[in-house]
Tab-separated table of C-alpha atoms in Angstrom:
chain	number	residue	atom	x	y	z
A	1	UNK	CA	219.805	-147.849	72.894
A	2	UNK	CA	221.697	-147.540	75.949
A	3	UNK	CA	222.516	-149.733	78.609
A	4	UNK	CA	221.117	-149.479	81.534
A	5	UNK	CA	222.789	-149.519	84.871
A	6	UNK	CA	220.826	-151.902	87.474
A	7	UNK	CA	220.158	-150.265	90.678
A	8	UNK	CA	221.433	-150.877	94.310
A	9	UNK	CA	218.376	-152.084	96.118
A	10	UNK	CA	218.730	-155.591	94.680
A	11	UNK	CA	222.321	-155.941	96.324
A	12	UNK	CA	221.042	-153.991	99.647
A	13	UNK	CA	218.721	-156.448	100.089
A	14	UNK	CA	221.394	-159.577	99.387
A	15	UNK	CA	223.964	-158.305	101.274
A	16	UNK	CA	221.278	-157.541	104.345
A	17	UNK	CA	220.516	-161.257	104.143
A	18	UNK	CA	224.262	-162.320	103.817
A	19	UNK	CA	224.747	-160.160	107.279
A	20	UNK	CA	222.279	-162.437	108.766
A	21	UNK	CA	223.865	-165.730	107.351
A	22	UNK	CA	227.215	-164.619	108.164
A	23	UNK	CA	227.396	-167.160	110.950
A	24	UNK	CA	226.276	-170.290	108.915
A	25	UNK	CA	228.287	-173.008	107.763
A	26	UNK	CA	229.058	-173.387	103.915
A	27	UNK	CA	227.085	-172.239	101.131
A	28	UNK	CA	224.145	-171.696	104.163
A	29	UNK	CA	226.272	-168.026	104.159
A	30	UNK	CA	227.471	-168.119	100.639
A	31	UNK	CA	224.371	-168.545	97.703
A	32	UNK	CA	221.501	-166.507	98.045
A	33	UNK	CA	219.114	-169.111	97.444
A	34	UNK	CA	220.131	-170.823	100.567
A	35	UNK	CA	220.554	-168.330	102.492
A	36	UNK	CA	217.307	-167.216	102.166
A	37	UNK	CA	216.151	-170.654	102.526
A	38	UNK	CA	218.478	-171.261	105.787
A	39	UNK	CA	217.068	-167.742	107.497
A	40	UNK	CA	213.327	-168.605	106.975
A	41	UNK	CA	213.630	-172.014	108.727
A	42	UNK	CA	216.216	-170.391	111.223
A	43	UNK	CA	213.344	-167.953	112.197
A	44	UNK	CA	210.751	-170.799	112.119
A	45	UNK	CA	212.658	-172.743	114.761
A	46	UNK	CA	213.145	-169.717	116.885
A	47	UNK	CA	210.187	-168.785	117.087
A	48	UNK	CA	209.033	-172.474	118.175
A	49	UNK	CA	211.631	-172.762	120.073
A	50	UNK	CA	210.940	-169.710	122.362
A	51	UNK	CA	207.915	-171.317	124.013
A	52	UNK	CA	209.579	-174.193	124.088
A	53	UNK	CA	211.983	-173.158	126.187
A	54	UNK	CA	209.502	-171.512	128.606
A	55	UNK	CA	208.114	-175.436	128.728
A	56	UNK	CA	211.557	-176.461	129.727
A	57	UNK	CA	212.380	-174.147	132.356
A	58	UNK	CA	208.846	-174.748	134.300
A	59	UNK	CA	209.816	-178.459	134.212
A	60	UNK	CA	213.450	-177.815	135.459
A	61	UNK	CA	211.782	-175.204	138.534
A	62	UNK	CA	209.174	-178.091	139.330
A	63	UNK	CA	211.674	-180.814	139.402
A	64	UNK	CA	214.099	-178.393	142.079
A	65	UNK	CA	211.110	-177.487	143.556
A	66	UNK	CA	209.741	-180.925	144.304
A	67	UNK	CA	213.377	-182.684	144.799
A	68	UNK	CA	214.083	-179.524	147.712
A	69	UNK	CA	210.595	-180.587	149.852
A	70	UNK	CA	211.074	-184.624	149.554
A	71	UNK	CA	214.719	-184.477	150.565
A	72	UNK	CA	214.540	-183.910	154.705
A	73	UNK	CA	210.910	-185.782	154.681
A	74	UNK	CA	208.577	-183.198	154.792
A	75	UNK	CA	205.425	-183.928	154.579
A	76	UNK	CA	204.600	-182.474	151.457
A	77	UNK	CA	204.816	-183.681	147.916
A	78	UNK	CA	204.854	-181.228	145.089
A	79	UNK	CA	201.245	-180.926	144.203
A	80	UNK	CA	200.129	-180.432	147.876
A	81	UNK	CA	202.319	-177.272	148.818
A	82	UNK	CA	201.228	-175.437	145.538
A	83	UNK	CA	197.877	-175.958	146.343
A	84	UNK	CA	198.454	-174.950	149.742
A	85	UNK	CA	200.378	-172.006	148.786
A	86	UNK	CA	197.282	-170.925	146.457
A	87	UNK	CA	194.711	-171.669	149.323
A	88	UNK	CA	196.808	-169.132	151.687
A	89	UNK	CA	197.409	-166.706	149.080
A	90	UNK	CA	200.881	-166.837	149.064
A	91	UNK	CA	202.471	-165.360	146.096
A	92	UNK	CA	205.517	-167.488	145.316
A	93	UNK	CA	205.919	-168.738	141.786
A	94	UNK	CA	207.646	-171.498	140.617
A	95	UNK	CA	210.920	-169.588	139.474
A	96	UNK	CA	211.040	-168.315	143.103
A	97	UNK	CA	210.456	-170.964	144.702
A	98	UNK	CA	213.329	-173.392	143.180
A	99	UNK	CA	216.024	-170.330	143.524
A	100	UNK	CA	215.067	-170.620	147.140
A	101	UNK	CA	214.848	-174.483	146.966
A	102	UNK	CA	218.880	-174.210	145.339
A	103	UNK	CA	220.285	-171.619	147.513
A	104	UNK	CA	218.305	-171.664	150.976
A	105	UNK	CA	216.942	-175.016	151.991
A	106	UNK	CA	215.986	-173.887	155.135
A	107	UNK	CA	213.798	-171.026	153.818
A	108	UNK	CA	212.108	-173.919	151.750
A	109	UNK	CA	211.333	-175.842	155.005
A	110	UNK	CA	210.173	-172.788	156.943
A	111	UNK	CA	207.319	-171.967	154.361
A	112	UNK	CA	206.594	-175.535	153.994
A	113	UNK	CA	205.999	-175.955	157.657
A	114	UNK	CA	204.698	-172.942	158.277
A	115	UNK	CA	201.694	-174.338	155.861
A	116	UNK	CA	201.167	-177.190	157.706
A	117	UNK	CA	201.073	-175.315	161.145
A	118	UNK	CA	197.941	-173.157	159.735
A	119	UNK	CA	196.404	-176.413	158.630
């Protein structure tokens, strides 16, 4: 009998893996094995760390947010001008509203008094 030649698709599929492992450190890019082991908890932290990150950045654009109103005194604390901004319909979200707290302070005071005024 005659031997037989293995196919490619076995190597395609290793060296599509090794592509993705290039990057890693030691035998994380060098034995299969661990390389597939190192891309399925490289995926798994990703992918938790995506909403993670969307936790993050709401705390970092509430902390700007709330450090821009208390810094001249105004009368509002965090809490109080988002519900006041949802009470007038005002539609200014968080991301918004700490560019403007970083860049334009003054903006940040004008729509905070201006919601006190309507009060």
């Amino acid at each position: 009998m005659t031997r037989i030649r293995r196919g490619y698709i076995a190597r395609r599929r290793r060296t599509k893996i090794r592509l993705f492992a290039s990057s890693f450190r030691g035998a994380h890019s060098r034995l299969t094995r661990t390389i597939t082991q190192q891309k399925i908890r490289a995926l798994v932290s990703a992918h938790r760390d995506r909403d993670r990150q969307k936790r993050n950045f709401r705390r970092l654009w509430i902390t700007r947010i709330n450090a821009g109103i208390r810094e001249k005194g105004v009368s509002h604390s965090y809490s109080r001008l988002i519900h006041d901004l949802y009470k007038r319909q005002l539609l200014l979200n968080r991301k918004i509203l700490a560019q403007i707290a970083i860049s334009n302070r003054n903006c940040l005071y004008m729509i905070s008094n201006e919601i006190i005024k309507i009060k």
